[in-house]
Short mmCIF file of C-alpha atoms in Angstrom, two decimals:
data_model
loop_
_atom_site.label_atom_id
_atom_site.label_comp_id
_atom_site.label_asym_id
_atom_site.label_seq_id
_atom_site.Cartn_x
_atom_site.Cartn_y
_atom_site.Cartn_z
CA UNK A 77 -79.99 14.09 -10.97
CA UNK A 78 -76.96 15.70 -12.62
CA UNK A 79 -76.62 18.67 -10.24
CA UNK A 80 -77.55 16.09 -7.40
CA UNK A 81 -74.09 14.35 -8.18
CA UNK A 82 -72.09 17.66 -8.65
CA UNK A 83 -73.39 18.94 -5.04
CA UNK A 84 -72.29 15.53 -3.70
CA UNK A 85 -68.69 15.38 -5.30
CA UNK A 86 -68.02 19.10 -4.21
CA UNK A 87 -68.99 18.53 -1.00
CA UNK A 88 -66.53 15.40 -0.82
CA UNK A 89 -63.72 17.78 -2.02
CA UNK A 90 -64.01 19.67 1.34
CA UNK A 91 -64.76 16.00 3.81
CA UNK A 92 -61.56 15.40 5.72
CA UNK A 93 -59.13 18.08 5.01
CA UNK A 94 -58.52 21.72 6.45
CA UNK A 95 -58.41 24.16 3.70
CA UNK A 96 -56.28 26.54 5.46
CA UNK A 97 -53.45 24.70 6.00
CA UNK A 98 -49.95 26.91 5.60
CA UNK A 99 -48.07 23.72 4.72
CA UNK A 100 -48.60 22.40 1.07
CA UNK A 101 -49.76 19.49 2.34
CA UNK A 102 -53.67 19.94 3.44
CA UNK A 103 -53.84 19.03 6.75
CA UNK A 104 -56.13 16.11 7.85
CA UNK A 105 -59.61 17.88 9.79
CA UNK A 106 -60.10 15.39 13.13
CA UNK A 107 -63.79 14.16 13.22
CA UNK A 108 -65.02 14.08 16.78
CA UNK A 109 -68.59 13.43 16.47
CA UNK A 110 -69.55 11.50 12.70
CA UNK A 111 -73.38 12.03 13.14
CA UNK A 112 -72.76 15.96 13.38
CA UNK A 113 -69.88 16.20 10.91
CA UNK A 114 -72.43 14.63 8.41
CA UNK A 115 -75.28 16.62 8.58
CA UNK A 116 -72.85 19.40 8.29
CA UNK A 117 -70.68 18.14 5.32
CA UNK A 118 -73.89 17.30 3.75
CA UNK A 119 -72.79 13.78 2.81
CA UNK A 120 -74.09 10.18 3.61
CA UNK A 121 -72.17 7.88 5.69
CA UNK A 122 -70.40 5.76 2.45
CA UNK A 123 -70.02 8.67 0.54
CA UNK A 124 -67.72 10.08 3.41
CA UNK A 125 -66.29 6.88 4.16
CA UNK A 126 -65.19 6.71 0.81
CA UNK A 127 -63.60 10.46 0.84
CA UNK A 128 -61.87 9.41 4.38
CA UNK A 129 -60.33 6.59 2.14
CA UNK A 130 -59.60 8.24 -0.90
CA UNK A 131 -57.45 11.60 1.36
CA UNK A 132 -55.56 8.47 3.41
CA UNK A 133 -54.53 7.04 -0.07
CA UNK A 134 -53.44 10.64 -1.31
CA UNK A 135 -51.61 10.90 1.99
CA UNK A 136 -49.71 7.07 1.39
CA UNK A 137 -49.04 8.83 -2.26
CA UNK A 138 -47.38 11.38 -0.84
CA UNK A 139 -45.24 9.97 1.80
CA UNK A 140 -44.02 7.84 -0.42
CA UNK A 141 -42.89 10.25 -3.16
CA UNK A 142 -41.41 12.21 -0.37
CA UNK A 143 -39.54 9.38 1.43
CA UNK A 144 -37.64 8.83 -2.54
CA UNK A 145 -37.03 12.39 -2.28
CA UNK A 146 -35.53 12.12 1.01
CA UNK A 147 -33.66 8.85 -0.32
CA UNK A 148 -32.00 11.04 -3.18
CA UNK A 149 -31.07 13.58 -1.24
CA UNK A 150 -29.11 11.45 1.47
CA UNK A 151 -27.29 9.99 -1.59
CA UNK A 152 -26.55 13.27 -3.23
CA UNK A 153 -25.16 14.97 -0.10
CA UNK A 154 -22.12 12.52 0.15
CA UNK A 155 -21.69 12.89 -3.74
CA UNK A 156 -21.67 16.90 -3.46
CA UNK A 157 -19.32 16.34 -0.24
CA UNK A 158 -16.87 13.76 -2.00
CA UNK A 159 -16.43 16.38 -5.32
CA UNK A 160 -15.55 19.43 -3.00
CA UNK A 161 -13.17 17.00 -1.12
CA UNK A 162 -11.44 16.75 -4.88
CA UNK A 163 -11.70 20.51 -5.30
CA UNK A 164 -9.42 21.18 -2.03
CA UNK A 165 -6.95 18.17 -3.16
CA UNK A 166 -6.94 20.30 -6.41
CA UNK A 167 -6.31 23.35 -5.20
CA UNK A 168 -3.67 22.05 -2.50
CA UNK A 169 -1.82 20.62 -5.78
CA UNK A 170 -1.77 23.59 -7.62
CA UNK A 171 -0.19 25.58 -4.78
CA UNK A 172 2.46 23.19 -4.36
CA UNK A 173 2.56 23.14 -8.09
CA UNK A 174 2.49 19.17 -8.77
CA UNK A 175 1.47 16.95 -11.21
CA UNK A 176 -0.15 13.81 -10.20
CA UNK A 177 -1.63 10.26 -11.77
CA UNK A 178 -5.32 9.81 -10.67
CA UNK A 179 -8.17 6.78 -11.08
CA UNK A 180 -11.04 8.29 -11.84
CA UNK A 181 -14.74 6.39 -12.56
CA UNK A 182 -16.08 6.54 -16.33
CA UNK A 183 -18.82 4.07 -14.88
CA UNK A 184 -19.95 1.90 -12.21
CA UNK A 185 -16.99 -0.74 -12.95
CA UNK A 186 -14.60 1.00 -15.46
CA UNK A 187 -11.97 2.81 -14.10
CA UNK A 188 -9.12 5.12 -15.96
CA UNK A 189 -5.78 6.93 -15.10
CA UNK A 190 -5.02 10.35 -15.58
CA UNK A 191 -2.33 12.06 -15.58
CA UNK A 192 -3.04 15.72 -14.16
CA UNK A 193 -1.96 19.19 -14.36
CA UNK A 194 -3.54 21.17 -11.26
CA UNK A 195 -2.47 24.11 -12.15
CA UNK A 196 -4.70 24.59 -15.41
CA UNK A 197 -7.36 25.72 -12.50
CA UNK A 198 -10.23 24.67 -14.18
CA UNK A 199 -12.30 21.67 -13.43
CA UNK A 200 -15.89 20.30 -15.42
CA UNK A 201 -18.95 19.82 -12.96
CA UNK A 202 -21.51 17.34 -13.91
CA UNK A 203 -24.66 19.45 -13.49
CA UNK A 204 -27.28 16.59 -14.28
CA UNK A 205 -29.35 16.15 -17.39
CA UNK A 206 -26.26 15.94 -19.05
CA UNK A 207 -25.26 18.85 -18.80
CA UNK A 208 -21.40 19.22 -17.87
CA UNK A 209 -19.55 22.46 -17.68
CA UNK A 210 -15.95 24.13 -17.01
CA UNK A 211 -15.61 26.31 -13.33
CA UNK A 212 -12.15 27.35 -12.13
CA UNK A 213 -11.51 25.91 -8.77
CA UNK A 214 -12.87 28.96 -6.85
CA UNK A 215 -16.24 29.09 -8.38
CA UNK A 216 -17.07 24.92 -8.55
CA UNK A 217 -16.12 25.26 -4.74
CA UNK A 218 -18.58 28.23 -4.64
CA UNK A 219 -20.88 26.30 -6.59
CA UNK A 220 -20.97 22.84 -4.70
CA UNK A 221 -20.92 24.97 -1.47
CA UNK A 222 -24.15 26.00 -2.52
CA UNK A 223 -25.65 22.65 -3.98
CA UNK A 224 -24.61 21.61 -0.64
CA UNK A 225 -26.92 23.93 1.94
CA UNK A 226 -29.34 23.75 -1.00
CA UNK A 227 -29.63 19.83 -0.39
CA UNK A 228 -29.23 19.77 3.23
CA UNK A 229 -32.33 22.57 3.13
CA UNK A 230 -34.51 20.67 1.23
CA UNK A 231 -33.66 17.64 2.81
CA UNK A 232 -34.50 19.62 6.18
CA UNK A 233 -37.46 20.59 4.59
CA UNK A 234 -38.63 17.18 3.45
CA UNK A 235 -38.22 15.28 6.54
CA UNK A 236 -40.38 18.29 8.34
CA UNK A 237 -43.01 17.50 5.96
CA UNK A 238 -43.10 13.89 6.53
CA UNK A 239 -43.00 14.77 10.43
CA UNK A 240 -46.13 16.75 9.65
CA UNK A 241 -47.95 14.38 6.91
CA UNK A 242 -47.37 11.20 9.62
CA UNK A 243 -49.46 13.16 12.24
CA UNK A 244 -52.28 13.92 9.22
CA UNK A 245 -52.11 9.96 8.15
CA UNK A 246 -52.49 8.89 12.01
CA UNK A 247 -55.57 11.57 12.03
CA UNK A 248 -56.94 10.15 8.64
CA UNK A 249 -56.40 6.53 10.09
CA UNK A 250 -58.80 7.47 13.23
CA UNK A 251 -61.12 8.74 10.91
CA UNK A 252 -61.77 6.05 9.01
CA UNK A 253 -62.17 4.29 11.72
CA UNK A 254 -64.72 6.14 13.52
CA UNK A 255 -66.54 6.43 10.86
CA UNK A 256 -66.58 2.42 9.68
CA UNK A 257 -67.89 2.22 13.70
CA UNK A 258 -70.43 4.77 13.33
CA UNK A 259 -71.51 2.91 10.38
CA UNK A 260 -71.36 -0.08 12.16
CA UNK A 261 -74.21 1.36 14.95
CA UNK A 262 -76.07 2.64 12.35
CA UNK A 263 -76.86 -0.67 10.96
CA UNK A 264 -77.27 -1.93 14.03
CA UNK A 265 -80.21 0.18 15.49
CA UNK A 266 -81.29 0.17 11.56
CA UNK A 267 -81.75 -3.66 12.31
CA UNK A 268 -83.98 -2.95 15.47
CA UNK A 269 -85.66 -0.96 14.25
#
């Protein structure tokens, strides 16, 4: 009975999903007839049912970790866009060679004035995990240039992958479905019989 349930759990592994798919994300196999995919998956009807269930839940785990991704990365593009904004004021006040008073956040509601000095050409870049470090004007401009097509990419890339994981959740969906109906006429002729 022990290799009985290790033939029937590998054989779920492979119910529902393409194993060739390029993207990360598997992609969701369509079922078009259930008695034929079962005899050649191997499985019984609940068993796959179950699997069906079980990918559509992985699939809802997915979206939504990719949907906060998405989230952060729409909030972080403005912030990367705001600091290069600064940058340019910066280096526009160092060419004209003038010192200025600035507000500047220390948190969400406590605000300070500086005066400033833009010719010292240096700034200090918060770089997350609390990490902060010193860049002359050139290379933090270099620097959030690059954060910036780095975000927009992978924001690019995210939203393609949600394109792509909707269509495999709408196949999963149908799934389930036909199968939960082909269960349905099983019992049924079961019963007349």
């Amino acid at each position: 009975t022990g290799s009985g349930k290790r033939e029937s759990s590998m054989s779920e592994k492979s119910i529902g999903v393409v194993e060739d798919s390029k993207n990360p994300i598997p992609a969701a196999e369509f079922i078009k007839d259930c008695k034929e995919y079962l005899l050649k998956k191997k499985v019984e009807h609940k068993d796959c049912l179950r699997a069906l269930h079980m990918i559509y839940n992985k699939y809802k785990y997915i979206e939504t970790k990719l949907l906060q991704q998405k989230k952060m990365m729409l909030q972080k593009i403005p912030d990367i866009k705001k600091t290069t904004d600064c940058i340019n004021f910066l280096i526009k006040r160092k060419e004209s060679e003038q010192k200025f008073e600035a507000d500047y956040q220390l948190s969400d509601n406590l605000f300070a004035k500086a005066h400033v000095d833009a010719e010292q050409d240096r700034v200090f870049l918060w770089l997350g995990a609390n990490v902060m470090l010193e860049y002359n004007y050139s290379d933090a401009k270099a620097l959030l240039a690059k954060n910036l097509e780095n975000a927009k990419a992978h924001c690019k890339r995210v939203s393609e992958d949600l394109e792509f994981l909707k269509d495999q959740l709408t196949i999963s969906e149908v799934n389930i479905a036909r199968m939960h109906n082909y269960g349905v006429s099983l019992r049924k002729a079961a019963k007349k019989q």
